Coordinates of C-alpha atoms in Angstrom, one line a residue:
Chain D
M1 CA -136.5 11.4 -125.6
P2 CA -138.8 9.7 -128.0
K3 CA -139.0 11.3 -131.3
G4 CA -141.2 11.3 -134.4
I5 CA -139.9 10.2 -137.7
K6 CA -140.0 12.1 -141.0
F7 CA -140.6 10.7 -144.4
F8 CA -139.6 12.0 -147.8
G9 CA -143.2 11.8 -148.8
E10 CA -146.3 9.9 -147.8
G11 CA -144.7 7.2 -145.7
F12 CA -146.2 3.8 -145.3
P13 CA -150.0 3.1 -144.9
N14 CA -150.9 2.4 -141.2
Q15 CA -147.5 3.5 -140.1
K16 CA -147.3 4.9 -136.6
T17 CA -145.1 7.9 -136.7
S18 CA -144.3 8.4 -133.1
N19 CA -141.9 6.9 -130.7
F20 CA -139.0 5.9 -132.8
K21 CA -136.2 5.5 -130.3
G22 CA -133.5 4.2 -132.7
K23 CA -131.4 6.1 -135.3
L24 CA -131.0 5.5 -138.9
I25 CA -127.5 6.0 -140.2
V26 CA -126.8 5.7 -143.9
V27 CA -123.4 5.1 -145.5
E28 CA -123.4 6.1 -149.1
G29 CA -120.9 6.1 -151.8
T30 CA -120.0 4.8 -155.1
D31 CA -119.1 1.2 -155.9
G32 CA -115.8 0.0 -154.5
V33 CA -115.3 2.9 -152.2
G34 CA -115.1 0.6 -149.1
R35 CA -118.5 0.9 -147.6
S36 CA -118.9 -2.6 -146.5
T37 CA -115.6 -2.8 -144.7
Q38 CA -116.3 0.5 -142.9
I39 CA -119.8 -0.6 -141.9
E40 CA -118.5 -3.9 -140.5
L41 CA -115.9 -2.0 -138.4
L42 CA -118.5 0.6 -137.3
A43 CA -121.0 -2.1 -136.3
Q44 CA -118.5 -3.8 -134.1
W45 CA -117.5 -0.5 -132.5
L46 CA -121.1 0.3 -131.7
K47 CA -121.9 -3.1 -130.4
V48 CA -118.9 -3.0 -128.1
R49 CA -120.1 0.3 -126.8
G50 CA -123.4 -1.3 -125.9
F51 CA -125.7 -0.2 -128.6
G52 CA -128.1 -2.6 -130.4
V53 CA -127.0 -2.5 -134.0
V54 CA -128.8 -3.8 -137.1
T55 CA -127.1 -3.5 -140.5
T56 CA -129.0 -3.6 -143.8
G57 CA -127.9 -3.4 -147.4
W58 CA -129.1 -2.8 -150.8
T59 CA -130.9 -5.7 -152.5
R60 CA -130.7 -7.7 -149.4
S61 CA -134.5 -8.2 -148.8
K62 CA -135.8 -11.7 -148.6
L63 CA -138.6 -10.9 -150.9
M64 CA -136.6 -9.4 -153.8
S65 CA -133.0 -10.7 -153.8
S66 CA -133.7 -13.5 -156.1
A67 CA -135.7 -11.4 -158.6
I68 CA -132.9 -8.9 -158.6
E69 CA -130.4 -11.7 -159.4
Y70 CA -132.6 -13.0 -162.0
A71 CA -132.8 -9.5 -163.6
K72 CA -129.1 -8.9 -163.2
S73 CA -128.1 -12.1 -164.9
G74 CA -129.3 -10.7 -168.2
N75 CA -132.9 -11.2 -168.1
M76 CA -133.8 -7.5 -168.2
L77 CA -132.7 -4.7 -170.2
D78 CA -133.8 -1.4 -168.9
R79 CA -133.1 0.9 -166.0
L80 CA -136.6 1.9 -165.3
T81 CA -137.6 -1.6 -164.2
F82 CA -134.4 -2.0 -162.3
S83 CA -135.3 1.2 -160.3
L84 CA -138.6 -0.5 -159.3
L85 CA -137.0 -3.8 -158.2
Y86 CA -134.7 -1.7 -156.0
A87 CA -137.6 0.3 -154.7
T88 CA -139.5 -2.8 -153.8
D89 CA -136.5 -4.2 -152.2
L90 CA -136.1 -1.1 -149.9
A91 CA -139.8 -1.0 -149.1
D92 CA -139.7 -4.5 -148.0
R93 CA -136.6 -4.1 -145.8
L94 CA -138.1 -0.9 -144.4
E95 CA -141.4 -2.5 -143.3
N96 CA -140.0 -5.8 -142.2
E97 CA -136.5 -4.9 -140.7
I98 CA -135.6 -1.2 -140.5
L99 CA -138.8 0.4 -139.0
P100 CA -139.3 -2.3 -136.4
A101 CA -135.7 -2.1 -135.4
L102 CA -135.9 1.7 -135.1
E103 CA -139.1 1.3 -133.0
S104 CA -137.3 -1.0 -130.6
G105 CA -134.4 1.4 -130.2
F106 CA -131.7 -0.1 -132.4
L107 CA -129.2 1.9 -134.4
V108 CA -129.7 0.8 -138.0
V109 CA -126.7 1.2 -140.3
A110 CA -127.7 1.0 -143.9
D111 CA -125.3 0.3 -146.7
R112 CA -126.7 2.6 -149.4
Y113 CA -130.1 4.2 -149.2
V114 CA -132.5 6.1 -151.5
Y115 CA -129.6 8.3 -152.6
T116 CA -128.1 5.4 -154.5
A117 CA -131.3 5.0 -156.4
W118 CA -131.5 8.7 -157.0
A119 CA -128.0 9.0 -158.2
R120 CA -128.4 6.2 -160.7
D121 CA -131.8 7.3 -162.0
S122 CA -130.6 10.9 -162.5
L123 CA -128.8 9.5 -165.6
R124 CA -132.1 8.5 -166.9
D125 CA -134.1 11.6 -165.8
P126 CA -132.0 14.6 -164.7
S127 CA -135.0 16.1 -162.9
M128 CA -135.3 13.0 -160.7
T129 CA -139.0 13.9 -160.0
W130 CA -140.4 10.4 -160.6
I131 CA -137.8 8.5 -158.7
R132 CA -138.0 11.0 -155.7
D133 CA -141.7 10.6 -155.6
L134 CA -141.5 6.9 -155.8
Y135 CA -139.4 6.8 -152.7
G136 CA -141.9 9.0 -150.7
F137 CA -142.4 5.9 -148.4
A138 CA -138.8 6.1 -147.1
P139 CA -137.9 7.8 -143.8
V140 CA -135.4 10.6 -143.7
P141 CA -132.3 9.2 -142.1
D142 CA -130.7 10.8 -139.0
L143 CA -127.3 10.8 -140.6
V144 CA -125.9 10.2 -144.0
C145 CA -122.2 9.6 -144.2
Y146 CA -121.0 10.0 -147.8
L147 CA -117.7 8.3 -148.5
R148 CA -116.4 10.5 -151.3
I149 CA -113.7 9.5 -153.8
D150 CA -112.7 10.8 -157.2
V151 CA -112.7 8.3 -160.2
D152 CA -108.9 8.3 -160.6
N153 CA -108.4 7.1 -157.1
L154 CA -111.3 4.7 -157.3
I155 CA -110.2 2.8 -160.4
P156 CA -107.0 1.1 -159.0
R157 CA -109.0 0.0 -156.0
V158 CA -111.8 -1.6 -158.0
I159 CA -109.3 -3.3 -160.3
E160 CA -107.4 -4.7 -157.3
A161 CA -110.5 -5.8 -155.6
G162 CA -111.4 -8.1 -158.5
G163 CA -112.1 -6.0 -161.5
M164 CA -115.0 -4.0 -163.1
E165 CA -118.3 -5.3 -163.2
Y166 CA -120.9 -5.0 -166.0
W167 CA -123.5 -3.0 -164.0
E168 CA -120.9 -1.0 -162.0
A169 CA -119.6 0.1 -165.3
G170 CA -123.0 1.2 -166.6
M171 CA -122.4 -0.8 -169.7
D172 CA -126.1 -0.8 -170.5
L173 CA -125.9 3.0 -171.0
H174 CA -123.5 2.6 -173.9
L175 CA -121.4 5.5 -172.7
A176 CA -118.2 4.1 -174.2
D177 CA -116.9 1.2 -176.3
D178 CA -115.0 -0.7 -173.6
I179 CA -115.6 -1.5 -169.9
Y180 CA -112.8 0.8 -168.7
D181 CA -114.0 4.0 -170.4
S182 CA -117.5 3.1 -169.6
F183 CA -116.8 2.6 -165.9
K184 CA -114.9 5.9 -165.7
K185 CA -117.7 7.9 -167.3
Y186 CA -120.5 6.2 -165.5
Q187 CA -118.8 6.5 -162.0
K188 CA -117.8 10.1 -162.7
K189 CA -121.5 10.9 -163.4
L190 CA -122.7 9.1 -160.3
I191 CA -120.2 11.0 -158.1
E192 CA -121.4 14.2 -159.6
G193 CA -124.9 13.1 -158.7
Y194 CA -123.9 12.4 -155.1
D195 CA -122.0 15.7 -154.8
Q196 CA -125.2 17.5 -155.9
M197 CA -127.3 15.6 -153.3
A198 CA -124.6 16.2 -150.6
E199 CA -125.6 19.8 -150.3
E200 CA -129.2 19.5 -150.7
H201 CA -129.6 16.6 -148.1
H202 CA -126.9 17.7 -145.8
F203 CA -124.6 14.7 -146.1
E204 CA -121.6 14.4 -143.8
V205 CA -118.8 14.2 -146.6
L206 CA -115.9 12.1 -145.8
D207 CA -112.7 11.8 -147.9
A208 CA -112.5 8.2 -148.8
R209 CA -109.1 8.4 -150.3
R210 CA -107.6 7.9 -146.8
S211 CA -106.6 4.7 -145.3
V212 CA -109.2 2.4 -143.8
V213 CA -108.2 3.3 -140.3
Q214 CA -108.2 7.1 -140.9
L215 CA -111.6 6.9 -142.6
Q216 CA -113.0 4.8 -139.8
N217 CA -111.9 7.2 -137.2
D218 CA -113.4 10.1 -139.1
L219 CA -116.7 8.0 -139.4
R220 CA -116.8 7.3 -135.7
S221 CA -116.3 11.0 -134.8
R222 CA -119.3 12.0 -137.0
I223 CA -121.5 9.1 -135.6
E224 CA -120.5 10.1 -132.1
K225 CA -122.4 13.3 -132.4
I226 CA -125.5 11.5 -133.3
V227 CA -125.4 8.7 -130.8
G228 CA -123.7 10.7 -128.1
E229 CA -126.6 10.8 -125.7
G230 CA -126.8 7.0 -125.5
S231 CA -123.1 6.5 -124.8
R232 CA -123.5 7.5 -121.2
N233 CA -124.7 4.0 -120.4
V234 CA -121.4 2.6 -121.4
V235 CA -119.4 1.1 -118.6
P236 CA -115.8 1.8 -119.0
F237 CA -114.0 -1.5 -119.2
A238 CA -110.6 -0.9 -117.9
P239 CA -110.3 2.8 -117.0
G240 CA -107.0 4.3 -117.5
G241 CA -105.5 1.7 -119.6
G242 CA -103.6 2.5 -122.8
G243 CA -103.2 -0.1 -125.5
V244 CA -103.7 -1.1 -129.0
D245 CA -107.0 -1.6 -130.5
P246 CA -107.2 -5.1 -131.9
M247 CA -109.3 -3.8 -134.8
A248 CA -106.3 -1.7 -135.8
E249 CA -104.1 -4.7 -135.8
L250 CA -106.5 -6.6 -137.9
V251 CA -106.9 -3.9 -140.4
S252 CA -103.2 -3.4 -140.6
K253 CA -102.8 -7.0 -141.6
K254 CA -105.3 -6.5 -144.2
T255 CA -107.4 -9.3 -143.0
K256 CA -110.6 -9.9 -145.0
G257 CA -113.8 -8.7 -143.6
R258 CA -115.3 -12.1 -142.8
E259 CA -112.2 -13.0 -140.7
I260 CA -112.5 -9.8 -138.8
E261 CA -116.0 -10.6 -138.0
K262 CA -115.1 -14.2 -136.9
K263 CA -112.2 -13.0 -134.7
F264 CA -114.4 -10.4 -133.2
N265 CA -117.3 -12.7 -132.4
L266 CA -114.7 -14.7 -130.5
L267 CA -113.4 -11.8 -128.7
E268 CA -116.9 -10.6 -127.9
K269 CA -117.7 -14.0 -126.5
H270 CA -114.6 -13.9 -124.5
I271 CA -115.4 -10.4 -123.1
I272 CA -118.9 -11.5 -122.2
S273 CA -117.8 -14.7 -120.5
R274 CA -115.5 -12.6 -118.3
G275 CA -118.3 -10.4 -117.4
R276 CA -118.9 -6.8 -118.6
G277 CA -117.8 -3.9 -116.5
S278 CA -115.2 -5.9 -114.6
N279 CA -111.7 -4.6 -114.6
A280 CA -110.5 -7.7 -116.3
V281 CA -108.0 -7.6 -119.1
I282 CA -108.2 -9.8 -122.0
K283 CA -105.5 -12.4 -121.9
E284 CA -102.8 -12.9 -124.3
K285 CA -104.6 -15.8 -125.8
A286 CA -107.3 -13.7 -127.5
V287 CA -105.0 -11.7 -129.6
E288 CA -101.6 -12.9 -130.6
P289 CA -98.5 -10.8 -129.6
L290 CA -97.9 -8.0 -131.9
A291 CA -95.0 -7.4 -134.0
G292 CA -94.6 -4.9 -136.7
P293 CA -96.9 -2.1 -137.4
G294 CA -99.4 -1.4 -134.8
A295 CA -97.4 -3.1 -132.0
N296 CA -97.4 -1.3 -128.8
P297 CA -93.8 -0.7 -127.5
E298 CA -95.1 0.0 -124.0
T299 CA -96.7 -3.4 -123.5
N300 CA -93.9 -5.0 -125.5
G301 CA -96.5 -6.6 -127.7
Q302 CA -97.3 -9.0 -124.9
R303 CA -100.4 -7.9 -123.2
I304 CA -103.1 -5.9 -124.8
L305 CA -105.6 -3.7 -122.8
F306 CA -109.0 -3.2 -124.2
S307 CA -109.8 -0.1 -122.4
S308 CA -109.5 1.8 -125.6
L309 CA -112.2 -0.1 -127.2
W310 CA -114.6 1.0 -124.6
A311 CA -113.5 4.6 -124.2
P312 CA -116.1 6.9 -125.6
H313 CA -113.7 8.9 -127.7
F314 CA -111.5 6.2 -128.8
H315 CA -109.6 6.5 -132.0
I316 CA -107.7 3.7 -133.8
P317 CA -104.0 4.3 -133.9
E318 CA -102.9 4.8 -137.4
D319 CA -100.9 2.2 -139.2
P320 CA -97.5 4.1 -139.8
Q321 CA -96.9 2.4 -143.1
S322 CA -100.2 3.5 -144.6
R323 CA -99.2 7.1 -144.4
N324 CA -96.9 6.8 -147.4
Chain W
M1 CA -146.5 12.0 -169.0
F2 CA -149.8 10.3 -168.0
T3 CA -151.9 13.3 -168.5
E4 CA -150.8 14.1 -172.1
P5 CA -152.0 12.2 -175.1
H6 CA -149.3 10.0 -176.5
Q7 CA -147.6 10.7 -179.8
Y8 CA -147.4 7.1 -181.2
P9 CA -149.0 6.0 -184.3
G10 CA -150.8 3.1 -182.7
K11 CA -153.9 3.1 -180.4
L12 CA -154.2 2.0 -176.8
I13 CA -157.5 0.8 -175.7
I14 CA -158.1 -0.5 -172.1
V15 CA -160.8 -1.9 -170.0
E16 CA -161.3 -1.6 -166.2
G17 CA -163.8 -2.8 -163.7
I18 CA -164.0 -5.0 -160.6
D19 CA -163.7 -8.8 -160.7
G20 CA -166.8 -10.1 -162.3
S21 CA -167.8 -7.0 -164.3
G22 CA -167.5 -8.7 -167.6
K23 CA -164.6 -6.5 -168.9
S24 CA -162.5 -9.5 -169.9
T25 CA -165.4 -11.0 -172.0
Q26 CA -165.9 -7.7 -173.6
I27 CA -162.3 -7.1 -174.6
R28 CA -161.9 -10.5 -176.0
L29 CA -164.9 -9.9 -178.3
L30 CA -163.4 -6.6 -179.3
Y31 CA -160.3 -8.4 -180.1
S32 CA -161.9 -10.8 -182.5
W33 CA -163.9 -8.0 -184.1
L34 CA -160.7 -6.0 -184.8
E35 CA -158.8 -9.0 -186.1
A36 CA -161.6 -9.9 -188.4
Q37 CA -161.2 -6.4 -189.9
E38 CA -157.5 -7.2 -190.4
F39 CA -156.2 -4.6 -187.9
P40 CA -153.0 -5.4 -186.3
V41 CA -153.9 -6.0 -182.7
F42 CA -151.8 -6.8 -179.7
F43 CA -153.3 -8.0 -176.3
T44 CA -151.8 -7.5 -172.9
E45 CA -153.1 -8.5 -169.4
W46 CA -152.5 -7.1 -166.0
N47 CA -149.8 -8.8 -163.9
S48 CA -148.6 -11.1 -166.5
S49 CA -144.9 -10.3 -166.9
Q50 CA -142.4 -13.1 -166.1
L51 CA -140.0 -10.8 -164.3
V52 CA -141.8 -10.6 -160.9
K53 CA -144.3 -13.4 -161.3
K54 CA -142.2 -15.8 -159.2
T55 CA -141.7 -13.1 -156.5
T56 CA -145.3 -12.2 -156.4
K57 CA -146.4 -15.8 -156.2
Q58 CA -143.9 -16.5 -153.3
G59 CA -144.9 -13.5 -151.5
K60 CA -148.6 -14.2 -151.8
K61 CA -148.0 -17.8 -150.7
K62 CA -146.0 -16.7 -147.6
K63 CA -148.4 -13.8 -147.0
N64 CA -145.5 -11.4 -146.3
L65 CA -146.5 -8.8 -148.8
T66 CA -147.5 -5.3 -147.5
P67 CA -149.7 -2.8 -149.3
T68 CA -146.6 -0.9 -150.4
T69 CA -144.6 -3.9 -151.6
F70 CA -147.7 -5.4 -153.3
S71 CA -148.2 -2.0 -155.1
L72 CA -144.5 -1.8 -156.1
L73 CA -144.5 -5.3 -157.5
H74 CA -147.5 -4.6 -159.6
L75 CA -145.8 -1.4 -160.7
T76 CA -142.7 -3.3 -161.7
D77 CA -144.8 -5.8 -163.7
F78 CA -146.5 -2.8 -165.3
A79 CA -143.2 -1.1 -166.2
D80 CA -141.9 -4.3 -167.7
R81 CA -145.0 -4.8 -169.8
L82 CA -145.0 -1.1 -170.8
N83 CA -141.6 -1.4 -172.3
Y84 CA -141.9 -4.8 -173.9
Q85 CA -145.5 -5.2 -174.7
I86 CA -147.2 -1.9 -174.8
L87 CA -144.8 0.6 -176.3
P88 CA -143.3 -1.5 -179.1
P89 CA -146.7 -2.3 -180.7
L90 CA -147.8 1.3 -180.3
K91 CA -144.7 2.6 -182.1
A92 CA -145.3 -0.1 -184.7
G93 CA -148.8 1.4 -185.3
M94 CA -150.8 -1.4 -183.8
I95 CA -153.9 -1.4 -181.7
V96 CA -153.0 -2.5 -178.1
L97 CA -155.8 -3.9 -176.0
A98 CA -155.1 -4.0 -172.3
D99 CA -157.2 -6.0 -169.9
R100 CA -156.7 -3.7 -166.7
Y101 CA -154.5 -0.8 -166.7
V102 CA -153.2 1.7 -164.1
F103 CA -156.7 2.5 -162.8
T104 CA -156.6 -1.0 -161.3
A105 CA -153.7 0.0 -159.3
F106 CA -155.2 3.2 -158.3
A107 CA -158.3 1.5 -157.1
R108 CA -156.8 -1.7 -155.5
D109 CA -153.8 -0.1 -153.8
V110 CA -155.7 2.9 -152.4
A111 CA -158.4 0.4 -151.2
R112 CA -155.4 -1.3 -149.4
G113 CA -154.5 1.9 -147.7
V114 CA -151.8 3.2 -150.0
H115 CA -151.7 6.9 -150.4
P116 CA -153.6 8.0 -153.5
A117 CA -151.1 10.7 -154.5
W118 CA -148.2 8.4 -154.1
V119 CA -149.5 5.7 -156.4
R120 CA -150.5 8.2 -159.0
K121 CA -147.1 9.7 -159.0
A122 CA -145.4 6.3 -159.2
Y123 CA -147.4 5.4 -162.3
D124 CA -146.5 8.6 -164.0
L125 CA -144.4 6.6 -166.3
A126 CA -147.5 5.2 -168.0
I127 CA -149.0 6.6 -171.2
K128 CA -152.5 7.9 -171.5
P129 CA -154.8 5.4 -173.2
D130 CA -156.8 6.6 -176.3
L131 CA -159.9 4.9 -174.9
A132 CA -160.6 3.7 -171.4
F133 CA -163.7 1.8 -170.6
Y134 CA -165.1 1.2 -167.2
F135 CA -167.5 -1.6 -166.6
H136 CA -169.8 -0.7 -163.8
V137 CA -171.8 -3.4 -162.0
P138 CA -173.5 -3.1 -158.6
L139 CA -171.3 -4.8 -155.9
D140 CA -173.6 -7.9 -155.4
V141 CA -173.6 -8.6 -159.0
G142 CA -169.9 -8.7 -159.4
A143 CA -169.4 -10.5 -156.2
S144 CA -172.0 -13.2 -156.9
R145 CA -170.5 -13.8 -160.4
I146 CA -167.1 -14.4 -158.7
L147 CA -168.3 -16.3 -155.7
N148 CA -170.4 -18.7 -157.8
G149 CA -167.9 -19.1 -160.6
R150 CA -164.8 -19.9 -158.6
S151 CA -164.0 -22.6 -156.1
K152 CA -162.3 -20.6 -153.4
L153 CA -161.3 -17.0 -152.9
K154 CA -157.5 -16.4 -152.6
Y155 CA -156.1 -14.5 -149.6
Y156 CA -155.1 -11.3 -151.2
E157 CA -158.0 -11.4 -153.7
A158 CA -160.4 -11.4 -150.8
G159 CA -158.4 -8.5 -149.1
M160 CA -157.7 -10.8 -146.1
D161 CA -154.4 -9.0 -145.5
L162 CA -156.5 -5.9 -144.4
N163 CA -158.2 -7.7 -141.5
L164 CA -161.6 -6.5 -142.7
A165 CA -163.5 -9.5 -141.7
P166 CA -162.6 -13.0 -140.5
D167 CA -164.8 -14.6 -143.2
P168 CA -163.2 -14.5 -146.7
E169 CA -166.5 -13.9 -148.5
E170 CA -167.4 -11.1 -146.2
S171 CA -163.9 -9.6 -146.5
F172 CA -164.1 -9.8 -150.2
K173 CA -167.3 -7.9 -150.3
I174 CA -166.0 -5.1 -148.0
F175 CA -162.8 -4.9 -150.1
Q176 CA -164.7 -4.8 -153.5
G177 CA -166.9 -2.1 -152.1
R178 CA -163.8 0.1 -151.4
I179 CA -162.5 -0.6 -154.9
V180 CA -165.8 0.3 -156.5
K181 CA -165.7 3.6 -154.5
E182 CA -162.3 4.4 -155.9
Y183 CA -163.4 3.5 -159.5
D184 CA -166.5 5.7 -159.3
Q185 CA -164.4 8.6 -158.3
M186 CA -161.9 8.0 -161.1
V187 CA -164.7 8.1 -163.9
K188 CA -164.7 11.8 -163.4
E189 CA -161.0 12.2 -162.6
Y190 CA -159.9 10.5 -165.8
D191 CA -162.9 10.7 -168.1
L192 CA -163.4 6.8 -168.1
I193 CA -166.2 5.7 -170.5
K194 CA -168.7 4.1 -168.2
I195 CA -170.5 1.0 -169.5
D196 CA -173.4 -0.7 -167.8
G197 CA -172.1 -4.2 -167.0
T198 CA -175.5 -5.5 -166.1
Q199 CA -176.8 -5.1 -169.8
E200 CA -176.8 -7.9 -172.3
I201 CA -173.4 -8.9 -173.5
Q202 CA -174.2 -8.0 -177.2
S203 CA -175.6 -4.6 -176.4
Q204 CA -172.5 -3.7 -174.3
Q205 CA -170.3 -4.9 -177.1
A206 CA -172.3 -2.9 -179.7
K207 CA -171.8 0.2 -177.7
M208 CA -168.1 -0.5 -177.3
R209 CA -167.6 -1.1 -181.0
R210 CA -169.4 2.1 -182.0
I211 CA -167.0 4.1 -179.8
V212 CA -163.9 2.3 -181.0
Q213 CA -164.9 2.7 -184.6
E214 CA -165.2 6.4 -184.2
Q215 CA -161.7 6.4 -182.7
L216 CA -160.4 4.4 -185.7
I217 CA -161.8 6.5 -188.6
E218 CA -158.3 8.0 -189.3
F219 CA -156.6 4.9 -188.5
K220 CA -155.6 3.1 -191.8
T221 CA -152.9 0.5 -190.8
K222 CA -154.0 -2.9 -191.9
R223 CA -152.2 -6.0 -191.2
R224 CA -149.8 -7.1 -194.0
N225 CA -150.2 -10.5 -195.4
Y226 CA -147.7 -12.6 -193.3
A227 CA -147.7 -16.0 -191.7
K228 CA -149.3 -15.9 -188.3
R229 CA -146.9 -16.3 -185.4
N230 CA -147.0 -15.4 -181.7
K231 CA -146.3 -11.8 -181.4
V232 CA -143.3 -11.5 -179.2
F233 CA -141.4 -8.2 -179.3
W234 CA -138.6 -9.2 -177.1
R235 CA -137.3 -12.5 -175.9
R236 CA -135.6 -13.3 -172.7
F237 CA -132.1 -14.8 -172.8
S238 CA -133.2 -17.7 -170.7
Q239 CA -136.6 -19.3 -170.2
P240 CA -137.9 -18.7 -166.7
E241 CA -137.9 -21.8 -164.6
D242 CA -141.5 -22.1 -164.1
Q243 CA -141.9 -22.3 -167.9
Q244 CA -139.4 -25.1 -168.3
L245 CA -141.3 -28.3 -168.4

């Protein structure tokens, strides 16, 4: 059923507001919480299920990305102007990518959305009136998944992933003398800001302290509710088969995101070349025999069925090691 | 914020009007007059900050700016200038002269189809000028001054992005007509001081100076005796590429 689209405020000039078949799904959360990994997995899952998926992320517009880099590299000193660069970036992506995609029936998965800007700007102006009004052009998303974590659990992750960054630590706000204390205070305030918005804007709140797999499963179950209607079109790939999700295997090996994507592109090609909807099983060649965590004893790690990937209510089996 | 008078010791004087209304000539004359009286003066111009200059230029070249992104880029430019060119001199007790101010955005962006309420809220970070002059000229006067004076109309200047007319000159006239309509409405909304731009340059300037003088009665700050240098309140860490020669 075609639906209209709602905006936070005035919307865009000359914007047709009817017949948006797609859905806008937003993944929010503080820096280092694992948004991009989750979105990558999510996009693959949705694609395998036959949905058209477009992913978009903060500061990724063609128009603005170089100006934002220029500003970040120390050519600008205040948050107000920063807010405006971000707003321009989103406006450009909305008009050139997101809205056209929604119109054509794509699922758009956005890494961060207006809430990021609101959380950040709330430190400058707690009433947030100006920043909310500024984003009046943005459409209200169909679903906001908020990956929630507390600062104490966040810190080791960020340090492990390459350390704290000047802007992520909010160093420009002079909250503390060193980057560690500043990061802690700044991120704590941001999380408080998100928490406040979570109620007001009906976020789906997900506990991001869990393992990648657990969090991914939770994310999928929430998105299921939103996209459920379209999933009827999905042709089961190998009905009745059990097996191990290759995604779980890759995750358990802690493969980096890019490699996941590369492997999956290969897999997808393979699946397509064998013809969708057939009862074919991916040969051993595509995925190496499993050993260790995630290996399926029933198949002896030799042959992997992909039925689970196609089943509408599929969940990734958990990595037993990550439970500890 | 924009509706309340500011609390800074300096004065903010701005000029508005369509292209070819003569406002730039007038504010430059005012500048020399104030400087001759040894007032500390600072001059700032619409769309002149380095921050988004390159982006705007590229966007204009590729013609991929929409009314909203165009408006937001101007707002970013304005915020940058407000923080580094307008507020510091005002706090330092100087007279700031601005060639075009927020009203330019209200007029042009709304003429492009942007929602009037949205653009006004977005510019709420601006401060209210002490004096705002609007140079009114009939549409054909302004248009002929521009069309005779310049070689070729630019794409966005002519409002070609709005598909008003296939001919740039025709499009320019329709676009300017919309802008004038917005300005005329703002004269009442924001108490702009209307000056007839068809009068002689000297008589317009005389009128302006009388009004400015009145505003400066209480204003005592004179420039100290120091060596003249470019007034820069803030320097970037690195020189933008387009300035490196």
